[in-house]
PDB file of C-alpha atoms in Angstrom:
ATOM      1  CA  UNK A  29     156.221   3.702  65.927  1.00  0.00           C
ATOM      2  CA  UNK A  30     155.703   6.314  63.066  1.00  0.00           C
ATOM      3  CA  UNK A  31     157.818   6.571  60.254  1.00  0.00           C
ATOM      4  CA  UNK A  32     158.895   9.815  58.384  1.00  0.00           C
ATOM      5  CA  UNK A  33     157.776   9.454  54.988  1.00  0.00           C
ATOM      6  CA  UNK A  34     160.390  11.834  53.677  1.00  0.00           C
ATOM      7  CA  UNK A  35     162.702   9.624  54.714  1.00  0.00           C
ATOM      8  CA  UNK A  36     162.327   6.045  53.441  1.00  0.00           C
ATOM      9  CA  UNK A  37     164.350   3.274  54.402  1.00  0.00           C
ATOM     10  CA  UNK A  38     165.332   1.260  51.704  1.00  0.00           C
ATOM     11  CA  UNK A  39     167.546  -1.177  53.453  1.00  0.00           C
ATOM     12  CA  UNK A  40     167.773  -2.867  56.997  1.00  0.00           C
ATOM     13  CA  UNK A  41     169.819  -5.119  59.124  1.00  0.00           C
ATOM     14  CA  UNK A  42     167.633  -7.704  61.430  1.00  0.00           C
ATOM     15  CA  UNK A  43     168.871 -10.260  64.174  1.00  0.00           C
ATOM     16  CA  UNK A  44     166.029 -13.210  63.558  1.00  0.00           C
ATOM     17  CA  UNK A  45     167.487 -14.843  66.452  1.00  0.00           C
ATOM     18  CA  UNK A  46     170.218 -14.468  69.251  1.00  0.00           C
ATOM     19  CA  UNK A  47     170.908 -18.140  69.143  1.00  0.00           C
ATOM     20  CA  UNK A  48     174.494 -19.401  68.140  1.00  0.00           C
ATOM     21  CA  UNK A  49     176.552 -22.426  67.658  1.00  0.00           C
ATOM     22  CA  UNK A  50     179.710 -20.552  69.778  1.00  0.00           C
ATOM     23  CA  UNK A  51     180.086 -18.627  72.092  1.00  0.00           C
ATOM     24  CA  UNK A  52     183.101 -16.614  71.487  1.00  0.00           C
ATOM     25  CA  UNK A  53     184.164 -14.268  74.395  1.00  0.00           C
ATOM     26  CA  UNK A  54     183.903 -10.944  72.712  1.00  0.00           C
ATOM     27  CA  UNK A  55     180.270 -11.813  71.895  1.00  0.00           C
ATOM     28  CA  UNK A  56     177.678  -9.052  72.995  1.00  0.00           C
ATOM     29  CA  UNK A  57     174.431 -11.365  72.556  1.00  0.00           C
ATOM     30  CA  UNK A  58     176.590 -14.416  74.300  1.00  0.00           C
ATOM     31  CA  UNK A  59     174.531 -13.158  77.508  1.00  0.00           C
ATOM     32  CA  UNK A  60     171.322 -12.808  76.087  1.00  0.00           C
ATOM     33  CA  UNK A  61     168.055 -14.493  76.321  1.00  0.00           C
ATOM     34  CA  UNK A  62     167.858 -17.224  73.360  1.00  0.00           C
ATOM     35  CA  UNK A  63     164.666 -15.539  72.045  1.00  0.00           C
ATOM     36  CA  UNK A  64     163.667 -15.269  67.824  1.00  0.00           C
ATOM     37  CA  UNK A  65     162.114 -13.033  65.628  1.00  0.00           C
ATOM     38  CA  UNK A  66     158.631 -15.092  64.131  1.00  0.00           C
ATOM     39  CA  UNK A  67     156.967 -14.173  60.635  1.00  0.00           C
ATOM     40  CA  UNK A  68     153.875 -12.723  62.150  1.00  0.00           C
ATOM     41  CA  UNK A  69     156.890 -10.069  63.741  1.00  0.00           C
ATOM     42  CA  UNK A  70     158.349 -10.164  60.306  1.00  0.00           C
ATOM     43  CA  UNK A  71     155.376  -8.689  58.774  1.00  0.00           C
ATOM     44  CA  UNK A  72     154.802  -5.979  61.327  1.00  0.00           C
ATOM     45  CA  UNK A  73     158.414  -4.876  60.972  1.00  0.00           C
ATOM     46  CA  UNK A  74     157.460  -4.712  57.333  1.00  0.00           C
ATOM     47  CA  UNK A  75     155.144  -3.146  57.514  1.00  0.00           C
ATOM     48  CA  UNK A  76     156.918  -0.075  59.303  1.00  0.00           C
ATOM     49  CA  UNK A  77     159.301   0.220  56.001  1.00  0.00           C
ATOM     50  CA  UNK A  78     157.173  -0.158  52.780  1.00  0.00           C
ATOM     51  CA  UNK A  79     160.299   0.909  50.501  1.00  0.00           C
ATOM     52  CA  UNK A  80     162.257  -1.684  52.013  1.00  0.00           C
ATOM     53  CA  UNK A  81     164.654  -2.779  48.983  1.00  0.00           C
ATOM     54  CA  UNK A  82     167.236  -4.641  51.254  1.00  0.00           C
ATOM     55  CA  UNK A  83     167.107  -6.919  54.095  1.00  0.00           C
ATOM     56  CA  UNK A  84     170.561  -8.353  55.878  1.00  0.00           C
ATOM     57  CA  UNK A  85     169.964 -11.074  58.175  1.00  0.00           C
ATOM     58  CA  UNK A  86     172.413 -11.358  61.383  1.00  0.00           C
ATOM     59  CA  UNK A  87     172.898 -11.288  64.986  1.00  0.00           C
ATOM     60  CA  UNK A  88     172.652 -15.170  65.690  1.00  0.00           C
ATOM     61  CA  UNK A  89     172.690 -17.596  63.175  1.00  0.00           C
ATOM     62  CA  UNK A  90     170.017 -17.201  61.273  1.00  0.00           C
ATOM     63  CA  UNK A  91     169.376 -20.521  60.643  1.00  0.00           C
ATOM     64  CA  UNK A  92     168.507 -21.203  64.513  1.00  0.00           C
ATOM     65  CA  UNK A  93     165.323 -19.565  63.881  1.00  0.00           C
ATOM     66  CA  UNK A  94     162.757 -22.167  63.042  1.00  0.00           C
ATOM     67  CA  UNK A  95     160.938 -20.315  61.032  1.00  0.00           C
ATOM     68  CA  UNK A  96     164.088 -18.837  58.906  1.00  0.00           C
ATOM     69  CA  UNK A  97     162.827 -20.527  55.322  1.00  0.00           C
ATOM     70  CA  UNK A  98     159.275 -19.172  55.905  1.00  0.00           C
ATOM     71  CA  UNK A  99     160.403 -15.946  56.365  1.00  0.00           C
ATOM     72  CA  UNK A 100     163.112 -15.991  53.239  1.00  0.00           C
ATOM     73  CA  UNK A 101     160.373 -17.034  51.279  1.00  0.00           C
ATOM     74  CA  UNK A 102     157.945 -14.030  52.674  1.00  0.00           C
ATOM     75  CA  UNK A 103     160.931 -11.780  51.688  1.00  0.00           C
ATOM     76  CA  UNK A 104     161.659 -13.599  48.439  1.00  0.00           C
ATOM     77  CA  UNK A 105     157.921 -13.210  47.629  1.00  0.00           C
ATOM     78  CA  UNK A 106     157.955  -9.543  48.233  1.00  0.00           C
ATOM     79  CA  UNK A 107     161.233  -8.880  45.920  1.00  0.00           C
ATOM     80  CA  UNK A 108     163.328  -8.254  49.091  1.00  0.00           C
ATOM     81  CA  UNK A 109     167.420  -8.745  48.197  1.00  0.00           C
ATOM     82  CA  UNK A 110     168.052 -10.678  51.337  1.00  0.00           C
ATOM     83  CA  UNK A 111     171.730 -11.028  52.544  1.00  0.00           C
ATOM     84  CA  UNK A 112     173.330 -13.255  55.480  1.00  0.00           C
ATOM     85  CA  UNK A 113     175.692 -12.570  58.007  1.00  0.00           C
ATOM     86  CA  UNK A 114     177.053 -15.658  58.905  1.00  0.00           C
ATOM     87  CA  UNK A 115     180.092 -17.336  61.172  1.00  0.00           C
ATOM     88  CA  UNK A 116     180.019 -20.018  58.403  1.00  0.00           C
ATOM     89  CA  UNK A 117     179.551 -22.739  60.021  1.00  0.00           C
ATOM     90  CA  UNK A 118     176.253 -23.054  59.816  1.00  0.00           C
ATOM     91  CA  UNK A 119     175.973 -22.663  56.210  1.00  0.00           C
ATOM     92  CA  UNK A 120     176.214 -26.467  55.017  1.00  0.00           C
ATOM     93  CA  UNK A 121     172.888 -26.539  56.749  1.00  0.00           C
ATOM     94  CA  UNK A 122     171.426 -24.623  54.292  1.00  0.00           C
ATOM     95  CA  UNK A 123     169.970 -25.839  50.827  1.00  0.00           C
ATOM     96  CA  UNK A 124     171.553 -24.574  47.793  1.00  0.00           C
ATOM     97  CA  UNK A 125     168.076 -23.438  47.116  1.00  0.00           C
ATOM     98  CA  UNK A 126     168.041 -20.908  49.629  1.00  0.00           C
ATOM     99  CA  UNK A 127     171.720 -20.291  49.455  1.00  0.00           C
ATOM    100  CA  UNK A 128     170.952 -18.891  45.447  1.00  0.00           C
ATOM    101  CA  UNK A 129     168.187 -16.274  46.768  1.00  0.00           C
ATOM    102  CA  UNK A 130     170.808 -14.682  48.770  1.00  0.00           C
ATOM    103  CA  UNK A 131     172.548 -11.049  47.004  1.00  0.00           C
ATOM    104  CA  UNK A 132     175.229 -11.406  49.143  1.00  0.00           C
ATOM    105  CA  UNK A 133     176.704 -13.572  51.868  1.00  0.00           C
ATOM    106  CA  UNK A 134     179.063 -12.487  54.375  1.00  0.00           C
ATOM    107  CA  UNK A 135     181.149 -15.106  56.676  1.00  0.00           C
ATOM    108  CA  UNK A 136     183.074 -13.694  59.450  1.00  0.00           C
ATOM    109  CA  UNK A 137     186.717 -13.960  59.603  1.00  0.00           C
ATOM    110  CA  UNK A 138     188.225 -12.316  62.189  1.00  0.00           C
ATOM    111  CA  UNK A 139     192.106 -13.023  60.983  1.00  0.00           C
ATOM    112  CA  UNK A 140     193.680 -13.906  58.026  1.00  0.00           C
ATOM    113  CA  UNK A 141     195.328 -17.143  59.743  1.00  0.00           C
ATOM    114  CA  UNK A 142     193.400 -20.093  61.847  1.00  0.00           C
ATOM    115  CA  UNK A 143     195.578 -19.558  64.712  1.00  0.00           C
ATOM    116  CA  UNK A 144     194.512 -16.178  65.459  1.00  0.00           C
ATOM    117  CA  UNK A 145     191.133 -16.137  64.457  1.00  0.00           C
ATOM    118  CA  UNK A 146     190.760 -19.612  66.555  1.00  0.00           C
ATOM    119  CA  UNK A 147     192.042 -17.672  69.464  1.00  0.00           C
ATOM    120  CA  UNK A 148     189.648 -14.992  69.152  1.00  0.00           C
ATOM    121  CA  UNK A 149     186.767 -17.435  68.786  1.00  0.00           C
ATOM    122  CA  UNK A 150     187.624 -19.408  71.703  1.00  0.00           C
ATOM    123  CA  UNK A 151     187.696 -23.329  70.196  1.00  0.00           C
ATOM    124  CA  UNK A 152     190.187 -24.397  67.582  1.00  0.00           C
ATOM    125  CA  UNK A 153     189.075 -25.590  64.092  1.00  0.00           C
ATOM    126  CA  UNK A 154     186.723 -22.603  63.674  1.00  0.00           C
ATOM    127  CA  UNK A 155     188.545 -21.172  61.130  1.00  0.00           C
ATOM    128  CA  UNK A 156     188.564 -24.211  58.308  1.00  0.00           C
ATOM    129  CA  UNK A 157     185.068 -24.368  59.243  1.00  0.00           C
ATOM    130  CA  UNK A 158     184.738 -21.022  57.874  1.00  0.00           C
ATOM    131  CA  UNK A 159     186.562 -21.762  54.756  1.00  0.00           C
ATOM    132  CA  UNK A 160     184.526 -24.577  54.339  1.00  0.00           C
ATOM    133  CA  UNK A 161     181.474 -22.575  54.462  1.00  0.00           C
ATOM    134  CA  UNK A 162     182.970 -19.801  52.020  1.00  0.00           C
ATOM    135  CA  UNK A 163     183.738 -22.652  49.520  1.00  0.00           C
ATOM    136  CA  UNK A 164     180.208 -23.880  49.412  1.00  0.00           C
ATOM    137  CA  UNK A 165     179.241 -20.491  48.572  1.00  0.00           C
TER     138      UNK A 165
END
């Protein structure tokens, strides 16, 4: 793959993994393979976008990927902002280590009341685990 020079990318959106704690109906990778992204792909990718400024982790939860805190520290290393895109339930599995190198953080609500966004999610509860996950931030 060859990149334009003339027009640099300065930020990008990755899935590291498919993998997810639901599986909520409207889901496009719900059918998907369970496959992840590895560091060694990390750095190729990388290497495709040396202006890269920005990096936004989703698609998944991140945190499935085994090697997720290698490759926030390869980005960290390389004064990448790194963001999440998160359901938010997953987040009290992170250290508040990792959780500080994060710019920003975004936990998906789909509806501002539980019973709705519960609904859309398919399993009840989901959206207090959310909050949970926002107040932790």
């Amino acid at each position: 793959m060859e990149i334009n020079p003339n027009k640099a990318v300065y930020s990008l959106g990755i899935g590291l993994t498919n993998k997810c704690n639901l599986n909520c109906p409207h889901c496009y990778s719900r059918p998907m393979q369970q496959s992840d992204l590895g560091l060694a792909d990390i750095k190729r990718i990388l290497k495709l976008f040396p202006n890269l400024k920005k990096i936004n982790f989703g698609t998944g939860e991140s945190i499935f990927n085994k090697d997720f805190r290698e490759i926030m520290d390869f980005f960290r290393k390389n004064n990448i902002q790194m963001a999440l895109t998160t359901n938010g339930l997953t987040i009290e599995q992170l250290e508040d280590k990792y959780l500080s190198w994060f710019k920003d953080i975004d936990i998906s609500i789909d509806f501002p009341n539980a019973k709705l966004h519960d609904k859309w999610r398919g399993q009840s509860g989901l959206f207090n685990l959310a909050i949970r996950g926002i107040e932790k931030v």
